[in-house]
């Protein structure tokens, strides 16, 4: 039986300056980021039938959630007063 292949869109996001924020207030920064992800990002991921496949503390990788992902990430950056870097896999 041939393998079933599915096309997946992958988005990776990372908070620039996270170490600086953690140095200033480790517990508060971590709790704020978790709250913002829960409030802003997770609902949009679910809305687009995506899922978070990896969480690195200051970033995450999602599958199948490119459309509509930029608005909550921009809001996250505004709330954290930081830059949220967005990218995907790179092929050479």
PDB file of N, CA and C in Angstrom:
ATOM      1  N   UNK A   1       0.847  -1.176   0.000  1.00  0.00           N
ATOM      2  CA  UNK A   1       0.000   0.000   0.000  1.00  0.00           C
ATOM      3  C   UNK A   1       0.897   1.245   0.000  1.00  0.00           C
ATOM      4  N   UNK A   2       0.645   2.178  -0.926  1.00  0.00           N
ATOM      5  CA  UNK A   2       1.465   3.389  -0.977  1.00  0.00           C
ATOM      6  C   UNK A   2       1.220   4.282   0.249  1.00  0.00           C
ATOM      7  N   UNK A   3       2.262   4.980   0.641  1.00  0.00           N
ATOM      8  CA  UNK A   3       2.159   5.897   1.784  1.00  0.00           C
ATOM      9  C   UNK A   3       1.271   7.079   1.420  1.00  0.00           C
ATOM     10  N   UNK A   4       0.503   7.538   2.383  1.00  0.00           N
ATOM     11  CA  UNK A   4      -0.326   8.727   2.200  1.00  0.00           C
ATOM     12  C   UNK A   4       0.526   9.937   2.533  1.00  0.00           C
ATOM     13  N   UNK A   5       0.623  10.865   1.603  1.00  0.00           N
ATOM     14  CA  UNK A   5       1.415  12.068   1.815  1.00  0.00           C
ATOM     15  C   UNK A   5       0.488  13.258   1.900  1.00  0.00           C
ATOM     16  N   UNK A   6       0.801  14.160   2.798  1.00  0.00           N
ATOM     17  CA  UNK A   6      -0.002  15.370   2.968  1.00  0.00           C
ATOM     18  C   UNK A   6       0.921  16.576   2.929  1.00  0.00           C
ATOM     19  N   UNK A   7       0.456  17.614   2.279  1.00  0.00           N
ATOM     20  CA  UNK A   7       1.188  18.865   2.235  1.00  0.00           C
ATOM     21  C   UNK A   7       0.939  19.616   3.530  1.00  0.00           C
ATOM     22  N   UNK A   8       1.984  20.136   4.135  1.00  0.00           N
ATOM     23  CA  UNK A   8       1.846  20.874   5.388  1.00  0.00           C
ATOM     24  C   UNK A   8       2.526  22.233   5.262  1.00  0.00           C
ATOM     25  N   UNK A   9       1.865  23.257   5.741  1.00  0.00           N
ATOM     26  CA  UNK A   9       2.460  24.591   5.829  1.00  0.00           C
ATOM     27  C   UNK A   9       3.006  24.738   7.236  1.00  0.00           C
ATOM     28  N   UNK A  10       4.254  25.103   7.353  1.00  0.00           N
ATOM     29  CA  UNK A  10       4.893  25.216   8.662  1.00  0.00           C
ATOM     30  C   UNK A  10       5.260  26.665   8.909  1.00  0.00           C
ATOM     31  N   UNK A  11       4.946  27.148  10.100  1.00  0.00           N
ATOM     32  CA  UNK A  11       5.294  28.500  10.499  1.00  0.00           C
ATOM     33  C   UNK A  11       6.068  28.410  11.799  1.00  0.00           C
ATOM     34  N   UNK A  12       7.174  29.103  11.876  1.00  0.00           N
ATOM     35  CA  UNK A  12       7.968  29.152  13.102  1.00  0.00           C
ATOM     36  C   UNK A  12       7.990  30.592  13.587  1.00  0.00           C
ATOM     37  N   UNK A  13       7.792  30.774  14.880  1.00  0.00           N
ATOM     38  CA  UNK A  13       7.818  32.117  15.465  1.00  0.00           C
ATOM     39  C   UNK A  13       8.723  32.105  16.687  1.00  0.00           C
ATOM     40  N   UNK A  14       9.369  33.225  16.915  1.00  0.00           N
ATOM     41  CA  UNK A  14      10.326  33.345  18.009  1.00  0.00           C
ATOM     42  C   UNK A  14      10.288  34.780  18.504  1.00  0.00           C
ATOM     43  N   UNK A  15      10.366  34.984  19.813  1.00  0.00           N
ATOM     44  CA  UNK A  15      10.364  36.316  20.400  1.00  0.00           C
ATOM     45  C   UNK A  15      11.801  36.812  20.482  1.00  0.00           C
ATOM     46  N   UNK A  16      12.119  37.830  19.703  1.00  0.00           N
ATOM     47  CA  UNK A  16      13.450  38.427  19.750  1.00  0.00           C
ATOM     48  C   UNK A  16      13.603  39.195  21.058  1.00  0.00           C
ATOM     49  N   UNK A  17      14.748  39.072  21.697  1.00  0.00           N
ATOM     50  CA  UNK A  17      14.980  39.775  22.954  1.00  0.00           C
ATOM     51  C   UNK A  17      14.394  39.072  24.165  1.00  0.00           C
ATOM     52  N   UNK A  18      14.002  37.810  23.996  1.00  0.00           N
ATOM     53  CA  UNK A  18      13.384  37.067  25.092  1.00  0.00           C
ATOM     54  C   UNK A  18      14.337  36.938  26.283  1.00  0.00           C
ATOM     55  N   UNK A  19      15.605  36.727  26.016  1.00  0.00           N
ATOM     56  CA  UNK A  19      16.584  36.608  27.110  1.00  0.00           C
ATOM     57  C   UNK A  19      16.643  37.897  27.921  1.00  0.00           C
ATOM     58  N   UNK A  20      16.582  39.021  27.235  1.00  0.00           N
ATOM     59  CA  UNK A  20      16.601  40.320  27.923  1.00  0.00           C
ATOM     60  C   UNK A  20      15.362  40.464  28.808  1.00  0.00           C
ATOM     61  N   UNK A  21      14.191  40.101  28.239  1.00  0.00           N
ATOM     62  CA  UNK A  21      12.950  40.180  29.012  1.00  0.00           C
ATOM     63  C   UNK A  21      12.993  39.249  30.220  1.00  0.00           C
ATOM     64  N   UNK A  22      13.532  38.043  30.017  1.00  0.00           N
ATOM     65  CA  UNK A  22      13.629  37.077  31.115  1.00  0.00           C
ATOM     66  C   UNK A  22      14.602  37.570  32.189  1.00  0.00           C
ATOM     67  N   UNK A  23      15.671  38.227  31.763  1.00  0.00           N
ATOM     68  CA  UNK A  23      16.644  38.757  32.724  1.00  0.00           C
ATOM     69  C   UNK A  23      16.033  39.822  33.615  1.00  0.00           C
ATOM     70  N   UNK A  24      15.115  40.590  33.064  1.00  0.00           N
ATOM     71  CA  UNK A  24      14.467  41.658  33.827  1.00  0.00           C
ATOM     72  C   UNK A  24      13.387  41.120  34.757  1.00  0.00           C
ATOM     73  N   UNK A  25      12.655  40.076  34.327  1.00  0.00           N
ATOM     74  CA  UNK A  25      11.552  39.526  35.126  1.00  0.00           C
ATOM     75  C   UNK A  25      11.216  38.132  34.612  1.00  0.00           C
ATOM     76  N   UNK A  26      11.959  37.143  35.075  1.00  0.00           N
ATOM     77  CA  UNK A  26      11.827  35.781  34.551  1.00  0.00           C
ATOM     78  C   UNK A  26      10.418  35.216  34.713  1.00  0.00           C
ATOM     79  N   UNK A  27       9.916  35.211  35.915  1.00  0.00           N
ATOM     80  CA  UNK A  27       8.607  34.605  36.173  1.00  0.00           C
ATOM     81  C   UNK A  27       7.485  35.373  35.474  1.00  0.00           C
ATOM     82  N   UNK A  28       7.510  36.693  35.572  1.00  0.00           N
ATOM     83  CA  UNK A  28       6.468  37.506  34.956  1.00  0.00           C
ATOM     84  C   UNK A  28       6.467  37.390  33.440  1.00  0.00           C
ATOM     85  N   UNK A  29       7.663  37.395  32.836  1.00  0.00           N
ATOM     86  CA  UNK A  29       7.764  37.279  31.379  1.00  0.00           C
ATOM     87  C   UNK A  29       7.213  35.945  30.907  1.00  0.00           C
ATOM     88  N   UNK A  30       7.599  34.876  31.584  1.00  0.00           N
ATOM     89  CA  UNK A  30       7.130  33.540  31.199  1.00  0.00           C
ATOM     90  C   UNK A  30       5.606  33.438  31.315  1.00  0.00           C
ATOM     91  N   UNK A  31       5.053  33.934  32.399  1.00  0.00           N
ATOM     92  CA  UNK A  31       3.599  33.872  32.592  1.00  0.00           C
ATOM     93  C   UNK A  31       2.860  34.737  31.573  1.00  0.00           C
ATOM     94  N   UNK A  32       3.389  35.931  31.283  1.00  0.00           N
ATOM     95  CA  UNK A  32       2.748  36.798  30.292  1.00  0.00           C
ATOM     96  C   UNK A  32       2.764  36.151  28.909  1.00  0.00           C
ATOM     97  N   UNK A  33       3.899  35.580  28.530  1.00  0.00           N
ATOM     98  CA  UNK A  33       3.988  34.943  27.224  1.00  0.00           C
ATOM     99  C   UNK A  33       3.015  33.769  27.127  1.00  0.00           C
ATOM    100  N   UNK A  34       2.954  32.929  28.161  1.00  0.00           N
ATOM    101  CA  UNK A  34       2.010  31.808  28.147  1.00  0.00           C
ATOM    102  C   UNK A  34       0.573  32.306  28.017  1.00  0.00           C
ATOM    103  N   UNK A  35       0.230  33.357  28.732  1.00  0.00           N
ATOM    104  CA  UNK A  35      -1.117  33.922  28.659  1.00  0.00           C
ATOM    105  C   UNK A  35      -1.435  34.481  27.287  1.00  0.00           C
ATOM    106  N   UNK A  36      -0.484  35.198  26.693  1.00  0.00           N
ATOM    107  CA  UNK A  36      -0.699  35.769  25.365  1.00  0.00           C
ATOM    108  C   UNK A  36      -0.840  34.667  24.315  1.00  0.00           C
ATOM    109  N   UNK A  37      -0.028  33.629  24.422  1.00  0.00           N
ATOM    110  CA  UNK A  37      -0.151  32.515  23.484  1.00  0.00           C
ATOM    111  C   UNK A  37      -1.517  31.851  23.617  1.00  0.00           C
ATOM    112  N   UNK A  38      -1.940  31.654  24.849  1.00  0.00           N
ATOM    113  CA  UNK A  38      -3.238  31.017  25.106  1.00  0.00           C
ATOM    114  C   UNK A  38      -4.382  31.875  24.564  1.00  0.00           C
ATOM    115  N   UNK A  39      -4.275  33.182  24.745  1.00  0.00           N
ATOM    116  CA  UNK A  39      -5.350  34.104  24.354  1.00  0.00           C
ATOM    117  C   UNK A  39      -5.334  34.462  22.868  1.00  0.00           C
ATOM    118  N   UNK A  40      -4.144  34.655  22.291  1.00  0.00           N
ATOM    119  CA  UNK A  40      -4.045  35.161  20.924  1.00  0.00           C
ATOM    120  C   UNK A  40      -3.732  34.087  19.884  1.00  0.00           C
ATOM    121  N   UNK A  41      -2.721  33.306  20.135  1.00  0.00           N
ATOM    122  CA  UNK A  41      -2.206  32.403  19.112  1.00  0.00           C
ATOM    123  C   UNK A  41      -2.982  31.095  19.056  1.00  0.00           C
ATOM    124  N   UNK A  42      -3.172  30.439  20.182  1.00  0.00           N
ATOM    125  CA  UNK A  42      -3.831  29.130  20.184  1.00  0.00           C
ATOM    126  C   UNK A  42      -5.214  29.144  19.539  1.00  0.00           C
ATOM    127  N   UNK A  43      -6.070  30.139  19.814  1.00  0.00           N
ATOM    128  CA  UNK A  43      -7.377  30.143  19.142  1.00  0.00           C
ATOM    129  C   UNK A  43      -7.257  30.242  17.619  1.00  0.00           C
ATOM    130  N   UNK A  44      -6.308  31.035  17.124  1.00  0.00           N
ATOM    131  CA  UNK A  44      -6.140  31.186  15.679  1.00  0.00           C
ATOM    132  C   UNK A  44      -5.588  29.906  15.063  1.00  0.00           C
ATOM    133  N   UNK A  45      -4.697  29.237  15.766  1.00  0.00           N
ATOM    134  CA  UNK A  45      -4.174  27.963  15.292  1.00  0.00           C
ATOM    135  C   UNK A  45      -5.320  26.962  15.143  1.00  0.00           C
ATOM    136  N   UNK A  46      -6.173  26.867  16.156  1.00  0.00           N
ATOM    137  CA  UNK A  46      -7.317  25.963  16.104  1.00  0.00           C
ATOM    138  C   UNK A  46      -8.318  26.343  15.037  1.00  0.00           C
ATOM    139  N   UNK A  47      -8.524  27.626  14.860  1.00  0.00           N
ATOM    140  CA  UNK A  47      -9.470  28.113  13.850  1.00  0.00           C
ATOM    141  C   UNK A  47      -9.087  27.639  12.449  1.00  0.00           C
ATOM    142  N   UNK A  48      -7.792  27.527  12.215  1.00  0.00           N
ATOM    143  CA  UNK A  48      -7.302  27.098  10.904  1.00  0.00           C
ATOM    144  C   UNK A  48      -6.926  25.620  10.891  1.00  0.00           C
ATOM    145  N   UNK A  49      -7.458  24.879  11.846  1.00  0.00           N
ATOM    146  CA  UNK A  49      -7.238  23.435  11.966  1.00  0.00           C
ATOM    147  C   UNK A  49      -5.761  23.081  12.009  1.00  0.00           C
ATOM    148  N   UNK A  50      -4.984  23.953  12.628  1.00  0.00           N
ATOM    149  CA  UNK A  50      -3.558  23.696  12.763  1.00  0.00           C
ATOM    150  C   UNK A  50      -3.255  23.138  14.135  1.00  0.00           C
ATOM    151  N   UNK A  51      -2.000  22.942  14.395  1.00  0.00           N
ATOM    152  CA  UNK A  51      -1.587  22.493  15.720  1.00  0.00           C
ATOM    153  C   UNK A  51      -0.170  22.960  15.979  1.00  0.00           C
ATOM    154  N   UNK A  52       0.102  23.231  17.225  1.00  0.00           N
ATOM    155  CA  UNK A  52       1.458  23.581  17.619  1.00  0.00           C
ATOM    156  C   UNK A  52       2.214  22.276  17.800  1.00  0.00           C
ATOM    157  N   UNK A  53       3.308  22.116  17.077  1.00  0.00           N
ATOM    158  CA  UNK A  53       4.048  20.860  17.115  1.00  0.00           C
ATOM    159  C   UNK A  53       5.298  20.945  17.974  1.00  0.00           C
ATOM    160  N   UNK A  54       5.708  22.163  18.312  1.00  0.00           N
ATOM    161  CA  UNK A  54       6.905  22.330  19.129  1.00  0.00           C
ATOM    162  C   UNK A  54       6.813  23.669  19.842  1.00  0.00           C
ATOM    163  N   UNK A  55       7.102  23.671  21.138  1.00  0.00           N
ATOM    164  CA  UNK A  55       7.126  24.902  21.915  1.00  0.00           C
ATOM    165  C   UNK A  55       8.502  24.986  22.561  1.00  0.00           C
ATOM    166  N   UNK A  56       9.192  26.092  22.299  1.00  0.00           N
ATOM    167  CA  UNK A  56      10.567  26.226  22.790  1.00  0.00           C
ATOM    168  C   UNK A  56      10.686  27.200  23.951  1.00  0.00           C
ATOM    169  N   UNK A  57       9.590  27.591  24.528  1.00  0.00           N
ATOM    170  CA  UNK A  57       9.630  28.576  25.606  1.00  0.00           C
ATOM    171  C   UNK A  57       9.394  29.965  25.066  1.00  0.00           C
ATOM    172  N   UNK A  58      10.260  30.414  24.173  1.00  0.00           N
ATOM    173  CA  UNK A  58      10.088  31.748  23.596  1.00  0.00           C
ATOM    174  C   UNK A  58       9.620  31.679  22.158  1.00  0.00           C
ATOM    175  N   UNK A  59       9.267  30.504  21.698  1.00  0.00           N
ATOM    176  CA  UNK A  59       8.808  30.370  20.324  1.00  0.00           C
ATOM    177  C   UNK A  59       8.036  29.081  20.150  1.00  0.00           C
ATOM    178  N   UNK A  60       7.581  28.870  18.941  1.00  0.00           N
ATOM    179  CA  UNK A  60       6.810  27.667  18.659  1.00  0.00           C
ATOM    180  C   UNK A  60       6.802  27.419  17.162  1.00  0.00           C
ATOM    181  N   UNK A  61       6.549  26.192  16.792  1.00  0.00           N
ATOM    182  CA  UNK A  61       6.369  25.811  15.399  1.00  0.00           C
ATOM    183  C   UNK A  61       4.953  25.281  15.255  1.00  0.00           C
ATOM    184  N   UNK A  62       4.299  25.686  14.196  1.00  0.00           N
ATOM    185  CA  UNK A  62       2.942  25.216  13.935  1.00  0.00           C
ATOM    186  C   UNK A  62       2.889  24.556  12.570  1.00  0.00           C
ATOM    187  N   UNK A  63       1.914  23.707  12.404  1.00  0.00           N
ATOM    188  CA  UNK A  63       1.656  23.084  11.116  1.00  0.00           C
ATOM    189  C   UNK A  63       0.280  23.514  10.656  1.00  0.00           C
ATOM    190  N   UNK A  64       0.175  23.909   9.401  1.00  0.00           N
ATOM    191  CA  UNK A  64      -1.100  24.188   8.739  1.00  0.00           C
ATOM    192  C   UNK A  64      -1.833  25.402   9.289  1.00  0.00           C
ATOM    193  N   UNK A  65      -1.130  26.465   9.548  1.00  0.00           N
ATOM    194  CA  UNK A  65      -1.792  27.650  10.092  1.00  0.00           C
ATOM    195  C   UNK A  65      -1.145  28.940   9.591  1.00  0.00           C
ATOM    196  N   UNK A  66      -0.786  28.984   8.341  1.00  0.00           N
ATOM    197  CA  UNK A  66      -0.147  30.192   7.823  1.00  0.00           C
ATOM    198  C   UNK A  66      -1.169  31.301   7.644  1.00  0.00           C
ATOM    199  N   UNK A  67      -2.301  30.991   7.029  1.00  0.00           N
ATOM    200  CA  UNK A  67      -3.320  32.013   6.830  1.00  0.00           C
ATOM    201  C   UNK A  67      -3.873  32.458   8.176  1.00  0.00           C
ATOM    202  N   UNK A  68      -3.924  33.737   8.394  1.00  0.00           N
ATOM    203  CA  UNK A  68      -4.493  34.272   9.620  1.00  0.00           C
ATOM    204  C   UNK A  68      -3.557  34.257  10.812  1.00  0.00           C
ATOM    205  N   UNK A  69      -2.331  33.803  10.639  1.00  0.00           N
ATOM    206  CA  UNK A  69      -1.416  33.713  11.775  1.00  0.00           C
ATOM    207  C   UNK A  69      -0.736  35.041  12.090  1.00  0.00           C
ATOM    208  N   UNK A  70      -0.659  35.924  11.133  1.00  0.00           N
ATOM    209  CA  UNK A  70       0.128  37.135  11.334  1.00  0.00           C
ATOM    210  C   UNK A  70      -0.537  38.135  12.276  1.00  0.00           C
ATOM    211  N   UNK A  71      -1.849  38.226  12.244  1.00  0.00           N
ATOM    212  CA  UNK A  71      -2.541  39.168  13.132  1.00  0.00           C
ATOM    213  C   UNK A  71      -2.275  38.879  14.607  1.00  0.00           C
ATOM    214  N   UNK A  72      -2.481  37.645  15.104  1.00  0.00           N
ATOM    215  CA  UNK A  72      -2.203  37.410  16.515  1.00  0.00           C
ATOM    216  C   UNK A  72      -0.728  37.541  16.854  1.00  0.00           C
ATOM    217  N   UNK A  73       0.173  37.245  15.917  1.00  0.00           N
ATOM    218  CA  UNK A  73       1.596  37.401  16.194  1.00  0.00           C
ATOM    219  C   UNK A  73       1.969  38.874  16.291  1.00  0.00           C
ATOM    220  N   UNK A  74       1.355  39.718  15.477  1.00  0.00           N
ATOM    221  CA  UNK A  74       1.584  41.162  15.585  1.00  0.00           C
ATOM    222  C   UNK A  74       1.062  41.679  16.919  1.00  0.00           C
ATOM    223  N   UNK A  75      -0.086  41.169  17.351  1.00  0.00           N
ATOM    224  CA  UNK A  75      -0.643  41.571  18.648  1.00  0.00           C
ATOM    225  C   UNK A  75       0.256  41.081  19.780  1.00  0.00           C
ATOM    226  N   UNK A  76       0.813  39.881  19.644  1.00  0.00           N
ATOM    227  CA  UNK A  76       1.728  39.346  20.644  1.00  0.00           C
ATOM    228  C   UNK A  76       2.959  40.235  20.759  1.00  0.00           C
ATOM    229  N   UNK A  77       3.524  40.636  19.628  1.00  0.00           N
ATOM    230  CA  UNK A  77       4.691  41.510  19.627  1.00  0.00           C
ATOM    231  C   UNK A  77       4.382  42.840  20.306  1.00  0.00           C
ATOM    232  N   UNK A  78       3.196  43.370  20.029  1.00  0.00           N
ATOM    233  CA  UNK A  78       2.799  44.640  20.644  1.00  0.00           C
ATOM    234  C   UNK A  78       2.675  44.499  22.158  1.00  0.00           C
ATOM    235  N   UNK A  79       2.054  43.431  22.610  1.00  0.00           N
ATOM    236  CA  UNK A  79       1.873  43.227  24.051  1.00  0.00           C
ATOM    237  C   UNK A  79       3.190  42.997  24.772  1.00  0.00           C
ATOM    238  N   UNK A  80       4.115  42.284  24.129  1.00  0.00           N
ATOM    239  CA  UNK A  80       5.408  42.005  24.755  1.00  0.00           C
ATOM    240  C   UNK A  80       6.388  43.156  24.577  1.00  0.00           C
ATOM    241  N   UNK A  81       6.021  44.116  23.729  1.00  0.00           N
ATOM    242  CA  UNK A  81       6.941  45.204  23.353  1.00  0.00           C
ATOM    243  C   UNK A  81       8.257  44.608  22.854  1.00  0.00           C
ATOM    244  N   UNK A  82       8.119  43.609  21.972  1.00  0.00           N
ATOM    245  CA  UNK A  82       9.275  42.906  21.417  1.00  0.00           C
ATOM    246  C   UNK A  82       8.985  42.586  19.954  1.00  0.00           C
ATOM    247  N   UNK A  83       9.979  42.132  19.280  1.00  0.00           N
ATOM    248  CA  UNK A  83       9.841  41.707  17.899  1.00  0.00           C
ATOM    249  C   UNK A  83       9.555  40.213  17.885  1.00  0.00           C
ATOM    250  N   UNK A  84       8.573  39.791  17.119  1.00  0.00           N
ATOM    251  CA  UNK A  84       8.311  38.367  16.929  1.00  0.00           C
ATOM    252  C   UNK A  84       8.807  38.012  15.538  1.00  0.00           C
ATOM    253  N   UNK A  85       9.806  37.145  15.484  1.00  0.00           N
ATOM    254  CA  UNK A  85      10.384  36.725  14.213  1.00  0.00           C
ATOM    255  C   UNK A  85       9.571  35.576  13.660  1.00  0.00           C
ATOM    256  N   UNK A  86       9.228  35.646  12.388  1.00  0.00           N
ATOM    257  CA  UNK A  86       8.391  34.643  11.754  1.00  0.00           C
ATOM    258  C   UNK A  86       9.140  34.071  10.563  1.00  0.00           C
ATOM    259  N   UNK A  87       9.125  32.766  10.437  1.00  0.00           N
ATOM    260  CA  UNK A  87       9.802  32.130   9.320  1.00  0.00           C
ATOM    261  C   UNK A  87       9.229  30.743   9.066  1.00  0.00           C
ATOM    262  N   UNK A  88       9.882  30.039   8.232  1.00  0.00           N
ATOM    263  CA  UNK A  88       9.499  28.674   7.907  1.00  0.00           C
ATOM    264  C   UNK A  88      10.721  27.908   7.512  1.00  0.00           C
ATOM    265  N   UNK A  89      10.522  26.685   7.070  1.00  0.00           N
ATOM    266  CA  UNK A  89      11.672  25.873   6.685  1.00  0.00           C
ATOM    267  C   UNK A  89      12.385  26.473   5.485  1.00  0.00           C
ATOM    268  N   UNK A  90      13.655  26.262   5.428  1.00  0.00           N
ATOM    269  CA  UNK A  90      14.465  26.800   4.332  1.00  0.00           C
ATOM    270  C   UNK A  90      15.069  25.632   3.566  1.00  0.00           C
ATOM    271  N   UNK A  91      14.954  25.685   2.294  1.00  0.00           N
ATOM    272  CA  UNK A  91      15.535  24.623   1.448  1.00  0.00           C
ATOM    273  C   UNK A  91      16.699  25.209   0.670  1.00  0.00           C
ATOM    274  N   UNK A  92      17.775  24.477   0.591  1.00  0.00           N
ATOM    275  CA  UNK A  92      18.957  24.926  -0.169  1.00  0.00           C
ATOM    276  C   UNK A  92      19.140  24.065  -1.383  1.00  0.00           C
TER     277      UNK A  92
END
